[in-house]
Coordinates of C-alpha atoms in Angstrom, one line a residue:
M1 CA 31.7 36.4 18.4
T2 CA 28.4 36.0 20.2
A3 CA 27.4 38.0 23.2
K4 CA 28.6 35.1 25.4
G5 CA 32.0 35.0 23.7
G6 CA 31.3 31.9 21.7
A7 CA 31.9 31.6 18.0
A8 CA 29.0 32.3 15.7
P9 CA 27.7 29.3 13.7
S10 CA 29.4 29.0 10.3
P11 CA 27.1 29.9 7.4
G12 CA 28.9 27.3 5.4
G13 CA 28.2 24.7 8.0
T14 CA 24.5 25.6 8.1
G15 CA 24.3 25.4 4.3
A16 CA 26.1 22.1 4.2
A17 CA 23.7 20.7 6.8
A18 CA 20.7 21.9 4.9
G19 CA 22.1 20.4 1.7
T20 CA 22.6 17.1 3.4
G21 CA 19.1 17.2 4.7
R22 CA 17.7 17.9 1.3
L23 CA 19.8 15.1 -0.2
F24 CA 18.5 12.7 2.5
T25 CA 14.9 13.7 1.8
V26 CA 15.4 13.2 -1.9
G27 CA 16.9 9.8 -1.2
L28 CA 13.9 8.8 1.0
V29 CA 11.4 9.9 -1.7
T30 CA 13.4 8.0 -4.4
A31 CA 13.4 4.9 -2.1
W32 CA 9.7 5.3 -1.5
Y33 CA 8.9 5.6 -5.3
S34 CA 11.2 2.7 -6.1
S35 CA 9.8 0.3 -3.5
N36 CA 6.1 1.2 -4.1
I37 CA 6.3 0.9 -7.9
G38 CA 8.8 -1.9 -7.8
V39 CA 6.7 -4.2 -5.6
L40 CA 3.6 -3.5 -7.8
L41 CA 5.5 -4.3 -11.1
L42 CA 7.2 -7.4 -9.6
N43 CA 3.9 -8.7 -8.3
K44 CA 2.4 -8.3 -11.8
Y45 CA 5.4 -10.0 -13.4
L46 CA 5.3 -13.0 -11.0
L47 CA 1.5 -13.5 -11.1
S48 CA 0.9 -12.8 -14.8
N49 CA 4.0 -12.9 -16.9
Y50 CA 6.2 -15.4 -15.0
G51 CA 3.2 -17.7 -14.4
F52 CA 3.4 -18.0 -10.6
K53 CA -0.3 -18.2 -10.0
Y54 CA -0.4 -18.2 -6.2
P55 CA -1.4 -14.8 -4.9
I56 CA -2.3 -16.0 -1.4
F57 CA 1.1 -17.6 -1.0
L58 CA 2.8 -14.5 -2.4
T59 CA 1.0 -12.4 0.2
M60 CA 2.0 -14.8 2.9
C61 CA 5.7 -14.4 1.8
H62 CA 5.2 -10.6 2.0
M63 CA 3.8 -10.8 5.5
S64 CA 6.5 -13.2 6.7
A65 CA 9.2 -10.7 5.6
C66 CA 7.3 -7.8 7.2
A67 CA 7.1 -9.8 10.5
L68 CA 10.8 -10.6 10.5
L69 CA 12.2 -7.3 9.2
S70 CA 9.8 -5.3 11.5
Y71 CA 11.2 -7.1 14.5
A72 CA 14.8 -6.6 13.4
A73 CA 14.2 -2.9 12.7
I74 CA 12.4 -2.2 16.1
A75 CA 14.0 -4.6 18.5
W76 CA 17.6 -4.6 17.2
L77 CA 18.1 -1.4 15.1
R78 CA 15.7 0.6 17.2
V79 CA 14.3 2.6 14.3
V80 CA 11.4 3.4 16.6
P81 CA 10.7 2.6 20.2
M82 CA 8.8 -0.7 20.7
Q83 CA 5.2 -0.2 21.8
L84 CA 3.7 -3.1 23.8
V85 CA 0.1 -4.5 23.3
R86 CA -1.6 -3.7 26.6
S87 CA -4.6 -6.0 26.6
R88 CA -6.3 -8.9 24.9
V89 CA -8.9 -6.4 23.7
Q90 CA -6.3 -4.4 21.9
L91 CA -4.8 -7.6 20.4
A92 CA -8.3 -8.6 19.1
K93 CA -8.6 -5.1 17.5
I94 CA -5.2 -5.5 15.8
A95 CA -6.3 -9.0 14.6
A96 CA -9.4 -7.6 13.1
L97 CA -7.3 -5.0 11.2
S98 CA -5.0 -7.7 10.1
L99 CA -7.9 -9.7 8.6
V100 CA -9.1 -6.7 6.6
F101 CA -5.4 -5.9 5.6
C102 CA -5.0 -9.5 4.4
G103 CA -8.2 -9.3 2.3
S104 CA -7.0 -6.0 0.7
V105 CA -3.5 -7.3 -0.2
V106 CA -4.7 -10.7 -1.4
S107 CA -7.5 -9.2 -3.5
G108 CA -5.1 -6.7 -5.0
N109 CA -2.6 -9.5 -5.9
V110 CA -5.4 -11.6 -7.4
S111 CA -6.5 -8.7 -9.6
L112 CA -3.0 -8.3 -11.0
R113 CA -3.3 -11.7 -12.5
Y114 CA -6.1 -10.5 -14.7
L115 CA -5.7 -6.7 -15.1
P116 CA -2.9 -4.5 -16.4
V117 CA -1.2 -2.3 -13.8
S118 CA -2.5 0.8 -15.5
F119 CA -6.2 -0.2 -15.0
N120 CA -5.4 -1.6 -11.5
Q121 CA -4.0 1.9 -10.5
A122 CA -7.1 3.6 -12.0
V123 CA -9.4 1.6 -9.9
G124 CA -7.1 1.9 -6.8
A125 CA -7.4 5.7 -7.1
T126 CA -11.0 5.5 -6.0
T127 CA -9.9 4.8 -2.4
P128 CA -11.1 8.3 -1.2
F129 CA -14.6 7.5 -2.4
F130 CA -14.7 4.3 -0.3
T131 CA -13.1 6.0 2.7
A132 CA -15.8 8.7 2.7
V133 CA -18.5 6.1 2.4
F134 CA -17.2 3.9 5.3
A135 CA -16.5 7.0 7.4
Y136 CA -20.1 8.2 7.0
V137 CA -21.6 4.8 7.6
M138 CA -19.5 3.7 10.6
T139 CA -18.8 7.1 12.3
V140 CA -21.6 9.3 10.9
K141 CA -18.8 11.7 10.0
R142 CA -20.0 14.1 7.4
E143 CA -17.8 16.0 5.0
S144 CA -18.6 19.3 3.4
W145 CA -20.7 19.2 0.2
V146 CA -17.7 20.4 -1.8
T147 CA -15.7 17.3 -0.6
Y148 CA -18.5 15.0 -1.7
L149 CA -18.7 16.8 -5.0
T150 CA -15.1 16.1 -5.7
L151 CA -15.8 12.4 -5.5
V152 CA -18.0 12.6 -8.6
P153 CA -15.0 12.8 -11.1
V154 CA -13.2 10.1 -9.1
V155 CA -16.0 7.5 -9.7
T156 CA -16.9 8.8 -13.2
G157 CA -13.3 8.5 -14.3
V158 CA -13.2 4.8 -13.3
I159 CA -16.5 4.1 -15.1
I160 CA -15.1 5.7 -18.3
A161 CA -11.8 3.9 -17.9
S162 CA -13.6 0.6 -17.5
G163 CA -15.5 1.1 -20.7
G164 CA -12.4 2.0 -22.6
E165 CA -10.1 -0.7 -21.1
P166 CA -9.0 -3.2 -23.9
S167 CA -7.9 -5.8 -21.3
F168 CA -11.0 -5.5 -19.0
H169 CA -11.7 -8.7 -17.0
L170 CA -14.8 -8.8 -14.8
F171 CA -13.4 -11.0 -12.0
G172 CA -10.1 -9.0 -11.9
F173 CA -12.2 -5.8 -11.7
I174 CA -14.3 -7.1 -8.8
M175 CA -11.1 -8.2 -7.0
C176 CA -9.6 -4.8 -7.5
I177 CA -12.7 -3.0 -6.3
G178 CA -12.7 -5.3 -3.2
A179 CA -9.0 -4.6 -2.5
T180 CA -9.6 -0.8 -2.8
A181 CA -12.7 -1.0 -0.5
A182 CA -10.8 -3.1 2.0
R183 CA -7.9 -0.7 2.1
A184 CA -10.3 2.2 2.8
L185 CA -12.1 0.1 5.4
K186 CA -8.8 -0.6 7.2
T187 CA -8.1 3.1 7.4
V188 CA -11.5 3.9 8.9
L189 CA -11.4 0.9 11.3
Q190 CA -8.0 1.8 12.5
G191 CA -9.2 5.3 13.4
I192 CA -12.2 3.7 15.3
L193 CA -10.5 0.7 17.0
L194 CA -7.2 2.3 18.0
S195 CA -8.4 5.8 18.8
S196 CA -7.6 5.9 22.6
E197 CA -4.2 7.3 23.6
G198 CA -3.3 4.0 25.4
E199 CA -4.0 1.9 22.3
K200 CA -2.5 4.1 19.5
L201 CA 0.4 2.5 17.7
N202 CA 2.7 4.1 15.1
S203 CA 2.6 2.4 11.7
M204 CA 5.8 0.4 12.3
N205 CA 4.7 -1.1 15.5
L206 CA 1.2 -1.8 14.1
L207 CA 2.9 -3.7 11.2
L208 CA 5.0 -5.6 13.8
Y209 CA 1.9 -7.0 15.3
M210 CA -0.3 -7.3 12.2
A211 CA 2.2 -9.2 10.0
P212 CA 2.5 -12.4 12.2
I213 CA -1.3 -12.5 12.6
A214 CA -1.6 -12.2 8.9
V215 CA 0.8 -15.1 8.3
I216 CA -1.4 -17.2 10.7
L217 CA -4.5 -16.2 8.8
L218 CA -3.0 -16.8 5.4
L219 CA -1.4 -20.2 6.1
P220 CA -4.6 -22.3 6.1
A221 CA -6.0 -20.3 3.2
T222 CA -2.9 -21.1 1.2
I223 CA -3.0 -24.8 2.1
F224 CA -6.7 -25.2 1.2
M225 CA -7.0 -22.8 -1.7
E226 CA -3.6 -23.1 -3.5
D227 CA -3.0 -26.9 -3.8
N228 CA 0.6 -28.0 -3.3
V229 CA 2.0 -24.5 -3.7
V230 CA 5.1 -25.3 -1.7
G231 CA 5.8 -28.4 -3.9
V232 CA 5.2 -26.5 -7.0
T233 CA 7.5 -23.7 -5.9
I234 CA 10.3 -26.2 -5.0
Q235 CA 9.9 -27.8 -8.5
L236 CA 10.1 -24.3 -10.1
A237 CA 13.2 -23.6 -8.0
K238 CA 14.9 -26.8 -9.2
K239 CA 14.3 -25.8 -12.8
D240 CA 15.2 -22.1 -12.3
F241 CA 16.4 -20.9 -9.0
T242 CA 15.6 -17.3 -10.1
I243 CA 12.1 -17.8 -8.6
V244 CA 13.6 -18.0 -5.1
W245 CA 15.5 -14.7 -5.5
L246 CA 12.4 -13.1 -7.1
L247 CA 10.2 -14.1 -4.1
L248 CA 12.8 -13.0 -1.6
F249 CA 13.4 -9.7 -3.2
N250 CA 9.7 -9.1 -3.7
S251 CA 9.0 -9.9 -0.1
C252 CA 11.7 -7.5 1.2
L253 CA 10.4 -4.8 -1.1
A254 CA 6.9 -5.2 0.4
Y255 CA 8.5 -4.4 3.8
F256 CA 10.4 -1.4 2.5
V257 CA 7.1 0.0 1.2
N258 CA 5.9 0.3 4.8
L259 CA 9.3 1.4 6.1
T260 CA 9.6 4.2 3.5
N261 CA 6.0 5.3 4.1
F262 CA 6.8 5.8 7.7
L263 CA 10.1 7.5 7.1
V264 CA 8.8 9.9 4.4
T265 CA 5.9 10.9 6.8
K266 CA 8.4 11.3 9.7
H267 CA 10.9 13.5 7.8
T268 CA 8.4 15.5 5.7
S269 CA 4.7 15.3 6.4
A270 CA 1.5 13.2 5.8
L271 CA 0.5 15.8 3.2
T272 CA 3.7 15.3 1.3
L273 CA 3.1 11.5 1.3
Q274 CA -0.4 12.2 0.0
V275 CA 0.9 14.3 -2.8
L276 CA 3.5 11.7 -3.7
G277 CA 0.8 9.0 -3.6
N278 CA -1.2 10.9 -6.2
A279 CA 1.8 11.2 -8.5
K280 CA 2.9 7.6 -7.9
G281 CA -0.2 6.1 -9.6
A282 CA 0.6 8.1 -12.8
V283 CA 4.3 7.1 -12.7
A284 CA 3.4 3.4 -12.2
V285 CA 1.0 3.6 -15.1
V286 CA 3.6 5.0 -17.5
V287 CA 6.4 2.6 -16.3
S288 CA 4.1 -0.4 -16.5
I289 CA 3.0 0.4 -20.1
M290 CA 6.6 0.8 -21.1
I291 CA 7.6 -2.6 -19.5
F292 CA 4.6 -4.8 -20.2
R293 CA 3.4 -3.1 -23.4
N294 CA -0.2 -3.6 -22.5
P295 CA -2.6 -1.9 -24.9
V296 CA -4.3 1.3 -23.7
S297 CA -7.0 3.4 -25.2
I298 CA -7.5 7.1 -25.3
T299 CA -10.8 6.7 -23.5
G300 CA -9.2 4.6 -20.8
M301 CA -6.4 7.2 -20.2
L302 CA -9.0 10.1 -20.2
G303 CA -11.0 8.2 -17.6
Y304 CA -7.9 7.7 -15.4
T305 CA -6.9 11.3 -15.8
L306 CA -10.3 12.4 -14.7
T307 CA -10.0 10.1 -11.6
V308 CA -6.6 11.6 -10.7
I309 CA -8.0 15.1 -11.0
G310 CA -10.9 14.1 -8.7
V311 CA -8.4 12.7 -6.1
I312 CA -6.3 15.9 -6.2
L313 CA -9.5 18.0 -5.7
Y314 CA -10.6 15.7 -2.9
S315 CA -7.3 16.1 -1.2
E316 CA -7.4 19.9 -1.5
S317 CA -10.9 20.0 -0.2
K318 CA -10.1 17.8 2.8
K319 CA -7.0 20.0 3.6
R320 CA -9.1 23.2 3.6
S321 CA -11.9 21.7 5.6
N322 CA -9.4 20.5 8.3
K323 CA -7.9 24.0 8.7
P324 CA -9.1 25.7 11.9

């Protein structure tokens, strides 16, 4: 009995609740890994192995699904409270972010047509380098010399991996670098443009507004740059309806990447997501090599390993420098 005469909480009940919480967290992390790696591998399969050579249209499908499912999750399921856009200026800032976001996703999808997932992930791991460069140029934010020093193995590793990549393709490499730089630019821009308390949006609400704008931006690009893509897709569907299911599943996965990113951060921490992200690249590399059987070299793997080590050191340095 407690001092007030009530029953003390059952140790068994507390243990069961903790066990359920751990199980829920494990389920979330599993869903995060599955959606992140799944959408990457399915993009590669569609754009390279299946022969669906329309990366802009594929990205537009992703953004359409994100727009519809974001609205359903926020307006109907109330996963998070809806945040309203307060001004035209704020909307213009979101549109600018959406433009950069489109450039990042389209470039990444284009690169998957020409590069194996393993090398794509090696180049993508250099995001911290571009983030540090853009932060310095656009905000004059300086990191400690140790943090900048950790970026040396990040860049060196990619240079080594490029030299040892059996399937190296220059255009694909340029697109992959562009996608990585655009992803870093969006992160820095978001911190600048939506910095005031009245304009801050959580990631789910930001996606709710960015995705429809992205569809509007991608539609004319698809029409003018990917000739008769709708007609070709319909013809493919008549021959094999599997393409429709693949596009639908792939588009839903693209949304669940964003949803699980948000949920993992909410129920664990941003640091946990960062650690998972570092490991995700390595897991994606191993799984992709097993599935697609793309050739790899010892030099390429050593280069990628060096880059991952650099990213981990960078994360640790940032964490220590942010401590009060």
